[in-house]
Amino acid sequence: AGVTEQDLLEDATSTHNVLTNGMGRDLQRFSPLTMLNKDNVKNLVPAWAFSLGGEKQRGQESQPLIHDGVMYITGSYSRMYAIDLATGKEIWQYDARLPEGILPCCDVINRGGAIYGDNIYFGTLDARIVALDLKTGDVKWNKKIADYKEGYSYTAAPLIVNGLVITGNSGGEFGIVGEVQARDAETGELVWTRPVIEGHMGTFKGEESTMTGTLNATWPGDMWKTGGGATWLGGSYDADTNTLVFGAGNPAPWNSHLRNAGTPVEGNTGDNLYAASRLGIDPENGEIKWHFQTTPREGWDFDGVNEVVAFVDKDGNKRFATADRNGFFYILNREDGKFVAAYPFVKDITWASGIDENGRPIYNEDNRPGAPDAAAEGGKGQQVFAVPSFLGGKNWMPMAHSPKTGLFYVPSNEWGMDIWNEPISYKKGAAYLGAGFTIKPLFEDYIGSLKAMDPNTGEVKWEFKNEAPLWGGVMTTAGGLVFTGTPEGEFIAFDDETGEKLWSFQTGSGIVGQPITWDQDGEQYVSVISGWGGAVPLWGGEVAKKVNYLNQGGVVWTFKLPKQ
Ligand code: PQQ
């Protein structure tokens, strides 16, 4: 009994359940359902709504999961809920007891769970991973990923492959070391670990396995020891090549001149591997199969964590696509992670003029914030205005791919930043940036931009512009629909070919969640969580001021067509 590896393999095509984050481990977020379509979506109405309650309403980034008539969601402050699909009533709730000193960088959010066997798994803000009984919410096991006092936390949905629960970590702003870990789903026992920064050793069944990369090849001195590269957005799994794909965040500290990245020296490029990279990992033992670095010599906080989606291009080639924080949309080969093509997906990128034929950025060196200047006030180095802003051309919010249209639906933001470097030294549990910044809009009337992109050409087929930055996930269906939400609270269905707005519903708070759809007893349902928060109100500079009127909340909305 219970959910099997086979069930997970079929999650993208089976429509009764949603067992994985991404609606399938290749993260296409595509449903083959057509009951709800371009003709009838205008009739969509709420079936029920469920409040997460609690005194503190913070960002709700969770993707609901569906299994056996029950919806499972996570909430801010490391909470999980089981909800009866027929009635919208709570079955159980689990609240993690969080210690005082947790250090999440970017709101107290959680992006969802993972189902396997008779358990549901989710990570907590004190950098732990918990297995709960699907039926009762009772704790089966609860394991420490890393020490929250050093700045580690956990916000991603776990990934389950071949009976292993696979997790990343958060804490890139505190000089932690990014890592991927695999545990036995039944017992919680650690099977392997893979740090993603060069010089650190991996483990397999309790013994040291291999070193990641080559010691001191791309980092100066001891900087690799606190090199960042948090694997904070979790990963995807390509069953065709049996590969886990995880992204690594920004190298630490932000100040690139302290990492040789600003001014490369003879024999050391300052690329700071494998920060700001995607890694192909063998699920059996945690060995690295390949890597692709989107932003070598990173200096603008362009984390390389954004999701890597497996798809097939127009010529039948098996590819990966990823829309990087640095503003470029990359196509990689699925077998070996090799670079195929890159296209800009936001306007007016300043830090690079393009990507060369090897996948390496063509830098605009004068758009790199300068080295700290001892003679200046606060040691401040030369300030530049860079596009995209450090919150990225695209941040964590997942895109969707439709094999029907062949397009990617990419939630992006058009914004820039003033950025400068400052002196910094590492202190355990303290912010480790060595930079200052202010985000600014680029255009008067919008920041958010949902783009329908052709992965074969980089052409944008249609665009939906939104005043506030887009921060919610996207989903698409064989019924010809693209769903996403806005910080202004609208949950919207678009025509997948034209971008025409076919339906919308005001949810009462900002949407930063991830929509899903499934069918039950001959009816198609759509759900999304509403609850404004995430990084924008905390880090958004002038943009945060622009959106400070938005109301917080915490409600799951579930929709269906009225009975005929
Ligand atoms: N989280 C959000 C969000 O949920 O809105 C936005 C961001 C994070 C960022 O822009 C980050 O750079 C970021 N970085 C880390 C890290 O480096 O460890 C973690 C997280 C996170 O766990 O949510 C974010």
XYZ file of C-alpha atoms and ligand atoms in Angstrom:
588
model
C 0.000 0.000 0.000
C 0.968 3.643 0.018
C 2.471 5.823 -2.691
C 5.167 4.089 -4.773
C 8.030 5.210 -7.026
C 5.792 4.196 -9.955
C 3.063 6.581 -8.707
C 5.642 9.386 -8.578
C 6.815 8.544 -12.123
C 3.223 8.879 -13.330
C 2.393 12.033 -11.375
C 2.577 14.301 -14.439
C 0.070 12.187 -16.396
C -2.262 10.803 -13.700
C -4.920 13.394 -12.967
C -6.554 12.137 -9.722
C -3.596 12.961 -7.468
C -0.893 15.604 -7.173
C 1.915 13.873 -5.280
C 4.919 16.024 -6.183
C 5.948 19.639 -6.188
C 5.915 20.665 -9.858
C 3.008 18.320 -10.780
C 5.597 15.757 -11.879
C 9.264 15.652 -10.965
C 10.315 17.208 -14.281
C 8.474 20.320 -13.000
C 6.483 21.064 -16.163
C 3.372 22.022 -14.162
C 1.264 20.816 -17.061
C -2.008 18.934 -16.596
C -3.482 16.794 -19.410
C -7.004 17.663 -18.153
C -9.362 19.316 -20.654
C -12.733 19.329 -18.829
C -11.986 22.909 -17.918
C -11.029 24.772 -21.088
C -11.050 28.058 -22.991
C -14.817 27.850 -23.587
C -16.033 27.197 -20.055
C -13.386 28.663 -17.735
C -15.457 31.863 -17.497
C -17.916 29.874 -15.339
C -15.348 28.805 -12.742
C -16.572 29.430 -9.152
C -15.236 28.743 -5.643
C -16.081 25.292 -4.226
C -14.609 26.051 -0.800
C -12.022 28.195 0.968
C -9.862 27.293 3.968
C -8.131 29.733 6.324
C -4.682 28.908 7.667
C -5.486 30.944 10.778
C -2.820 32.052 13.255
C -2.003 35.568 14.403
C 0.862 36.168 12.037
C -0.123 36.181 8.376
C 2.959 35.844 6.251
C 3.839 34.738 2.711
C 2.105 31.524 1.572
C 4.247 30.004 -1.181
C 3.021 26.412 -0.812
C 1.901 24.152 -3.634
C -0.999 21.959 -2.443
C -0.698 18.175 -2.841
C -3.701 15.867 -3.444
C -3.914 12.227 -2.343
C -6.881 9.976 -1.722
C -9.493 12.687 -1.224
C -7.249 14.860 0.941
C -5.370 18.104 0.244
C -2.055 18.687 2.033
C -0.640 22.194 2.307
C 2.179 23.819 4.208
C 1.905 27.294 5.715
C 4.167 30.068 6.950
C 6.026 29.298 10.234
C 6.486 25.611 9.294
C 2.871 24.457 9.576
C 1.168 21.644 7.686
C -2.558 20.998 7.176
C -4.625 18.078 5.868
C -7.981 19.184 4.400
C -10.969 17.039 3.363
C -11.501 17.686 -0.370
C -15.235 17.009 -0.213
C -15.981 19.573 2.501
C -12.942 21.872 2.815
C -12.738 20.957 6.518
C -9.490 20.427 8.405
C -8.532 16.809 9.195
C -5.312 17.553 11.075
C -2.738 20.307 11.549
C 0.931 20.030 12.491
C 2.814 23.021 13.908
C 6.577 22.710 14.172
C 7.895 24.128 17.445
C 10.446 26.593 16.104
C 13.310 27.811 18.313
C 13.789 31.554 18.974
C 16.900 32.099 16.889
C 15.935 30.938 13.378
C 17.509 32.993 10.562
C 15.423 32.710 7.366
C 16.581 35.450 4.991
C 13.404 36.043 3.025
C 10.219 35.578 5.075
C 9.032 32.579 7.115
C 7.736 30.735 4.081
C 7.485 27.104 2.983
C 6.936 25.857 -0.570
C 5.261 22.509 0.135
C 5.651 18.821 0.916
C 6.268 15.494 -0.808
C 4.252 12.258 -0.500
C 5.699 8.724 -0.457
C 4.610 5.466 1.170
C 2.194 6.369 3.963
C 4.014 9.586 4.814
C 4.182 13.238 3.896
C 7.527 15.019 4.237
C 8.307 18.698 4.688
C 11.162 20.909 5.846
C 11.055 23.408 8.711
C 12.660 26.823 9.164
C 15.089 25.494 11.799
C 16.683 23.383 9.022
C 14.971 20.078 9.839
C 13.073 17.538 7.751
C 9.971 15.864 9.183
C 8.013 12.755 8.133
C 4.335 12.782 9.154
C 1.716 10.055 8.890
C -0.617 10.937 5.989
C -3.730 9.864 7.901
C -3.050 11.313 11.342
C -0.265 13.905 11.049
C 1.685 11.992 13.746
C 5.471 12.421 13.545
C 7.234 9.338 12.116
C 10.703 10.902 12.280
C 12.281 14.361 12.525
C 15.908 14.912 11.460
C 18.348 17.815 11.521
C 19.637 18.955 8.110
C 22.035 21.546 9.540
C 22.552 23.979 12.452
C 20.105 26.911 12.357
C 22.456 28.880 14.642
C 24.956 29.071 11.770
C 22.248 30.575 9.554
C 20.895 27.411 7.940
C 17.158 27.147 7.301
C 14.898 25.220 4.938
C 12.066 26.450 2.719
C 11.867 24.175 -0.382
C 9.601 21.210 -1.046
C 11.576 17.947 -0.677
C 12.040 15.674 -3.713
C 11.539 11.889 -3.508
C 13.355 9.501 -5.850
C 13.717 5.716 -5.445
C 12.771 5.795 -1.761
C 15.145 8.643 -0.891
C 14.008 11.993 0.505
C 16.246 14.594 -1.116
C 16.666 18.048 0.367
C 18.676 21.227 -0.169
C 19.351 24.012 2.318
C 18.952 27.772 2.774
C 21.333 30.275 4.339
C 23.330 31.763 1.459
C 23.272 35.198 3.098
C 25.105 33.790 6.160
C 28.152 32.157 4.575
C 26.830 28.613 4.949
C 27.749 25.872 2.457
C 25.103 24.678 0.009
C 24.456 20.947 0.147
C 22.133 18.246 -1.143
C 21.255 15.385 1.224
C 19.470 12.068 0.656
C 17.753 10.098 3.419
C 15.989 6.778 3.571
C 12.280 7.736 3.397
C 11.261 5.030 5.886
C 13.822 5.678 8.626
C 15.166 9.167 7.950
C 18.701 7.748 8.026
C 21.238 9.734 5.954
C 22.375 7.902 2.784
C 24.553 10.506 1.076
C 25.474 14.182 1.219
C 26.858 16.349 -1.559
C 28.175 19.831 -0.723
C 28.083 22.020 -3.822
C 31.138 24.220 -3.155
C 34.583 23.115 -4.364
C 36.850 21.622 -1.742
C 34.171 20.118 0.521
C 33.849 16.327 0.894
C 30.697 14.367 0.154
C 29.615 11.329 2.168
C 28.036 7.975 1.284
C 26.588 5.708 4.010
C 28.483 7.491 6.738
C 31.912 7.446 5.041
C 33.640 10.226 3.092
C 33.005 9.701 -0.625
C 34.553 12.230 -3.008
C 35.559 15.877 -2.973
C 33.346 18.336 -4.798
C 35.436 19.841 -7.613
C 39.120 20.627 -7.030
C 40.373 22.354 -3.902
C 41.249 26.023 -4.485
C 40.909 25.895 -8.286
C 38.373 28.720 -8.457
C 38.351 30.231 -4.929
C 41.093 32.249 -3.217
C 42.513 31.068 0.128
C 39.956 29.773 2.606
C 36.949 31.540 1.053
C 35.460 28.201 -0.086
C 34.877 27.262 3.555
C 32.076 29.846 3.837
C 31.289 29.963 0.122
C 27.466 29.993 0.135
C 25.766 28.370 -2.850
C 22.635 27.444 -0.884
C 20.524 24.817 -2.667
C 17.463 26.635 -1.391
C 14.906 25.960 -4.103
C 15.159 22.160 -4.102
C 15.514 20.165 -7.291
C 13.962 18.279 -10.168
C 14.374 14.686 -11.355
C 14.772 13.628 -14.981
C 13.800 9.943 -15.090
C 15.049 9.603 -18.717
C 18.649 10.225 -17.687
C 18.177 9.212 -14.021
C 19.530 12.598 -12.922
C 18.732 14.893 -10.027
C 19.159 18.547 -10.963
C 19.775 21.041 -8.166
C 20.731 24.686 -8.414
C 23.262 26.436 -6.178
C 22.721 29.999 -4.988
C 24.982 33.025 -4.939
C 28.545 32.645 -3.709
C 29.192 34.301 -0.335
C 29.870 37.066 0.345
C 28.104 39.177 -2.307
C 31.195 41.342 -2.654
C 32.876 39.643 -5.632
C 36.234 41.335 -5.092
C 36.766 39.251 -1.946
C 36.405 36.049 -3.995
C 38.806 36.842 -6.886
C 35.690 37.097 -9.039
C 35.943 40.847 -9.498
C 39.554 40.800 -10.572
C 40.613 37.312 -11.706
C 44.278 36.483 -11.147
C 46.666 34.265 -13.074
C 45.742 30.586 -12.559
C 42.472 31.283 -10.762
C 39.476 32.522 -12.740
C 37.438 33.450 -9.673
C 34.512 31.491 -11.065
C 33.749 30.214 -7.548
C 32.420 26.811 -8.554
C 29.795 25.485 -8.103
C 27.964 28.572 -6.799
C 25.440 30.133 -9.221
C 25.336 26.800 -11.088
C 23.079 23.881 -11.943
C 24.344 20.425 -10.957
C 23.370 17.046 -12.383
C 23.644 14.508 -9.540
C 23.446 10.696 -9.491
C 20.547 9.798 -7.155
C 22.198 6.526 -6.064
C 25.315 8.004 -4.477
C 25.285 11.799 -4.723
C 28.139 11.987 -7.245
C 28.152 15.021 -9.547
C 27.567 14.014 -13.203
C 27.838 17.476 -14.731
C 27.632 21.142 -13.890
C 26.688 24.277 -15.742
C 27.483 27.653 -14.198
C 25.040 30.376 -15.252
C 26.935 33.228 -13.563
C 30.680 32.600 -13.187
C 32.450 35.468 -11.350
C 29.081 36.297 -9.802
C 28.807 39.795 -8.324
C 25.123 40.810 -8.316
C 23.493 38.110 -6.124
C 22.361 36.057 -9.105
C 21.594 32.768 -7.326
C 21.650 29.801 -9.717
C 18.800 27.968 -8.025
C 15.941 28.489 -10.462
C 14.115 25.319 -11.456
C 15.391 23.159 -14.297
C 12.520 21.743 -16.377
C 12.925 18.715 -18.656
C 11.152 19.039 -22.028
C 11.386 18.019 -25.687
C 12.139 20.728 -28.264
C 10.514 21.102 -31.706
C 13.061 18.747 -33.312
C 12.478 16.035 -30.705
C 15.687 16.736 -28.747
C 15.579 16.079 -25.007
C 16.464 19.355 -23.333
C 16.399 21.190 -20.030
C 15.166 24.778 -19.735
C 15.853 27.195 -16.910
C 15.094 30.911 -16.570
C 17.954 32.266 -14.494
C 17.855 35.081 -11.999
C 20.530 36.791 -14.159
C 17.906 37.498 -16.872
C 18.840 34.796 -19.404
C 16.751 31.742 -20.357
C 19.023 28.717 -20.923
C 18.562 25.535 -22.912
C 20.832 22.651 -21.843
C 21.320 19.152 -23.163
C 19.690 16.579 -20.883
C 22.403 13.913 -21.216
C 25.346 15.962 -20.019
C 24.090 19.422 -19.013
C 25.969 20.982 -21.967
C 24.983 24.459 -23.076
C 22.719 24.640 -26.145
C 21.382 28.214 -26.256
C 20.491 31.267 -24.152
C 18.048 34.128 -24.694
C 17.418 37.259 -22.612
C 13.902 37.144 -21.095
C 13.876 40.581 -19.489
C 14.624 43.980 -21.005
C 17.719 46.154 -20.778
C 20.090 43.699 -19.040
C 23.209 45.668 -18.104
C 25.708 43.293 -16.470
C 26.317 41.201 -19.605
C 25.783 41.962 -23.292
C 24.922 38.329 -24.014
C 25.971 34.710 -23.568
C 28.764 33.319 -25.770
C 28.720 29.990 -27.658
C 30.114 28.162 -24.607
C 27.374 29.496 -22.338
C 29.658 32.016 -20.640
C 28.427 35.578 -20.058
C 29.962 38.388 -22.102
C 30.509 40.764 -19.181
C 30.122 44.498 -19.155
C 33.006 44.921 -16.715
C 32.027 48.493 -15.862
C 28.631 47.241 -14.604
C 30.258 45.278 -11.770
C 30.045 47.131 -8.437
C 33.552 48.309 -7.548
C 35.859 47.029 -4.827
C 35.434 48.618 -1.392
C 37.386 51.854 -1.183
C 39.158 52.476 2.145
C 39.192 56.218 1.442
C 35.403 56.463 0.965
C 32.759 56.832 3.690
C 31.975 53.365 5.164
C 34.549 51.930 2.767
C 31.886 52.053 0.060
C 33.082 51.063 -3.401
C 31.864 52.494 -6.684
C 28.077 52.150 -7.076
C 26.476 50.977 -10.329
C 22.900 50.660 -11.580
C 22.461 47.033 -12.677
C 19.614 45.147 -14.400
C 18.107 42.798 -13.379
C 17.924 43.612 -9.672
C 19.299 41.059 -7.217
C 15.767 39.655 -6.800
C 16.205 38.599 -10.380
C 14.654 38.616 -13.824
C 12.923 35.646 -12.248
C 13.050 34.580 -8.604
C 11.816 31.307 -7.024
C 8.310 31.375 -8.579
C 8.079 28.422 -10.936
C 7.370 28.669 -14.670
C 5.242 26.111 -16.555
C 5.747 24.277 -19.851
C 2.993 23.133 -22.206
C 3.906 20.256 -24.542
C 0.675 21.276 -26.337
C 1.879 24.764 -27.358
C 5.591 24.023 -26.915
C 5.868 27.285 -24.930
C 7.230 28.148 -21.493
C 5.155 30.507 -19.368
C 7.734 32.492 -17.417
C 6.820 34.753 -14.462
C 9.427 37.528 -14.670
C 10.108 41.007 -13.299
C 11.524 44.090 -14.988
C 13.571 45.982 -12.395
C 17.072 47.147 -11.591
C 19.146 48.176 -8.574
C 21.738 50.532 -7.274
C 24.418 48.225 -5.847
C 27.788 48.846 -4.177
C 30.298 46.812 -2.183
C 31.481 47.327 1.388
C 34.068 45.626 3.595
C 32.876 42.478 5.426
C 34.360 39.582 7.360
C 32.726 36.274 8.235
C 31.026 35.879 11.640
C 29.023 32.740 12.425
C 25.282 33.400 12.263
C 25.671 37.000 10.992
C 24.718 38.367 7.567
C 27.688 37.980 5.198
C 27.046 40.270 2.236
C 29.602 43.057 1.974
C 27.191 44.925 -0.284
C 24.405 47.488 -0.143
C 21.553 47.916 -2.600
C 18.251 49.580 -3.479
C 15.836 48.009 -5.958
C 14.090 50.363 -8.411
C 11.408 49.821 -11.062
C 12.472 50.279 -14.700
C 9.082 51.316 -16.072
C 6.326 53.562 -14.740
C 3.404 51.228 -15.184
C 4.594 47.681 -14.486
C 7.244 45.429 -12.965
C 5.684 41.960 -13.287
C 5.667 40.334 -16.724
C 4.336 36.872 -17.529
C 5.930 35.841 -20.823
C 5.025 33.013 -23.188
C 8.450 32.046 -24.531
C 9.321 29.809 -27.448
C 12.278 27.714 -26.218
C 13.379 27.050 -29.812
C 13.928 30.702 -30.670
C 13.669 32.808 -27.503
C 10.757 34.661 -29.090
C 8.128 36.066 -26.701
C 4.721 35.111 -28.167
C 2.688 37.085 -25.674
C 3.172 39.047 -22.487
C 0.948 39.984 -19.551
C 2.155 43.033 -17.647
C 1.389 43.525 -13.962
C 1.929 46.588 -11.798
C 3.426 44.713 -8.796
C 6.273 42.198 -9.172
C 4.961 38.721 -9.998
C 5.818 36.272 -7.197
C 3.485 33.291 -7.719
C 3.842 30.010 -9.602
C 2.361 29.231 -13.026
C 0.424 26.169 -14.215
C -0.824 25.224 -17.686
C -3.330 22.649 -18.957
C -4.255 20.708 -22.095
C -7.528 22.651 -21.901
C -5.494 25.581 -23.268
C -5.227 27.527 -20.030
C -2.398 29.219 -18.125
C -3.080 30.028 -14.446
C -1.188 32.381 -12.165
C -1.852 34.896 -9.390
C -0.762 38.456 -8.641
C 0.282 40.289 -5.455
C -2.852 42.418 -6.004
C -4.852 39.228 -5.246
C -6.183 38.270 -8.690
C -6.111 34.598 -9.632
C -6.140 34.611 -13.444
C -6.673 32.143 -16.314
C -5.098 33.108 -19.667
C -5.480 31.658 -23.156
C -2.250 29.663 -23.679
C -1.873 30.819 -27.314
C -2.906 34.482 -27.187
C -2.496 35.572 -23.564
C -6.095 36.787 -23.498
C -7.413 37.006 -19.935
C -10.330 34.533 -19.864
C -11.222 34.573 -16.149
C -10.109 36.073 -12.865
C -11.078 35.979 -9.214
C -10.089 38.324 -6.371
C -8.735 36.173 -3.505
C -8.466 38.918 -0.871
C -4.677 38.847 -0.377
C -1.622 38.643 -2.609
C -0.906 35.373 -4.386
C 2.626 34.014 -4.029
C 1.506 30.362 -4.066
C 1.604 27.696 -6.766
C -1.642 26.611 -8.480
C -2.600 22.986 -9.110
C -5.430 21.108 -10.829
C -6.831 17.571 -10.512
C -10.064 15.705 -11.150
C -12.378 13.812 -8.870
C -15.727 12.121 -9.630
C -15.810 13.577 -13.138
C -15.140 17.186 -12.159
C -11.962 19.230 -12.588
C -10.751 21.313 -9.642
C -8.216 24.153 -9.427
C -6.594 25.357 -6.193
C -4.239 28.106 -5.150
C -3.159 29.607 -1.835
C -3.497 33.343 -1.291
C -1.329 35.140 1.289
C 1.025 37.999 0.430
C 4.670 37.905 1.510
C 8.058 36.538 0.507
C 11.159 38.567 -0.244
C 9.656 41.645 -1.957
C 8.186 43.397 1.119
C 11.431 42.700 3.028
C 14.146 43.427 0.452
C 12.374 45.316 -2.318
C 13.742 48.833 -1.630
C 11.702 51.414 -3.547
C 9.499 48.637 -4.951
C 8.613 47.457 -1.422
C 7.368 50.982 -0.661
C 5.225 50.883 -3.797
C 3.449 47.691 -2.695
C 3.152 48.290 1.059
C -0.632 48.787 0.729
C -1.152 45.078 -0.082
C -3.030 43.093 2.583
C -1.670 39.932 4.153
C -3.724 36.772 4.473
C -3.673 32.999 4.328
C -6.478 31.148 2.524
C -6.614 28.151 0.185
C -9.146 28.733 -2.599
C -10.567 25.746 -4.484
C -12.574 26.251 -7.686
C -14.721 24.137 -10.019
C -17.417 24.513 -12.637
C -21.021 24.639 -11.376
C -22.935 21.324 -11.691
C -24.734 21.113 -15.077
N 13.321 33.310 -0.831
C 12.508 34.169 -1.492
C 11.038 34.147 -1.340
O 10.538 33.109 -0.881
O 10.380 35.149 -1.655
C 13.252 35.011 -2.254
C 14.569 34.636 -2.038
C 14.593 33.574 -1.142
C 15.770 35.197 -2.549
O 15.732 36.128 -3.357
C 16.996 34.628 -2.131
O 18.069 35.070 -2.573
C 17.005 33.521 -1.225
N 18.222 33.059 -0.892
C 18.325 32.014 -0.052
C 19.707 31.544 0.238
O 20.622 32.035 -0.413
O 19.861 30.661 1.091
C 17.212 31.384 0.484
C 15.917 31.843 0.165
C 14.798 31.050 0.768
O 15.109 30.001 1.384
O 13.625 31.382 0.695
C 15.800 32.963 -0.717
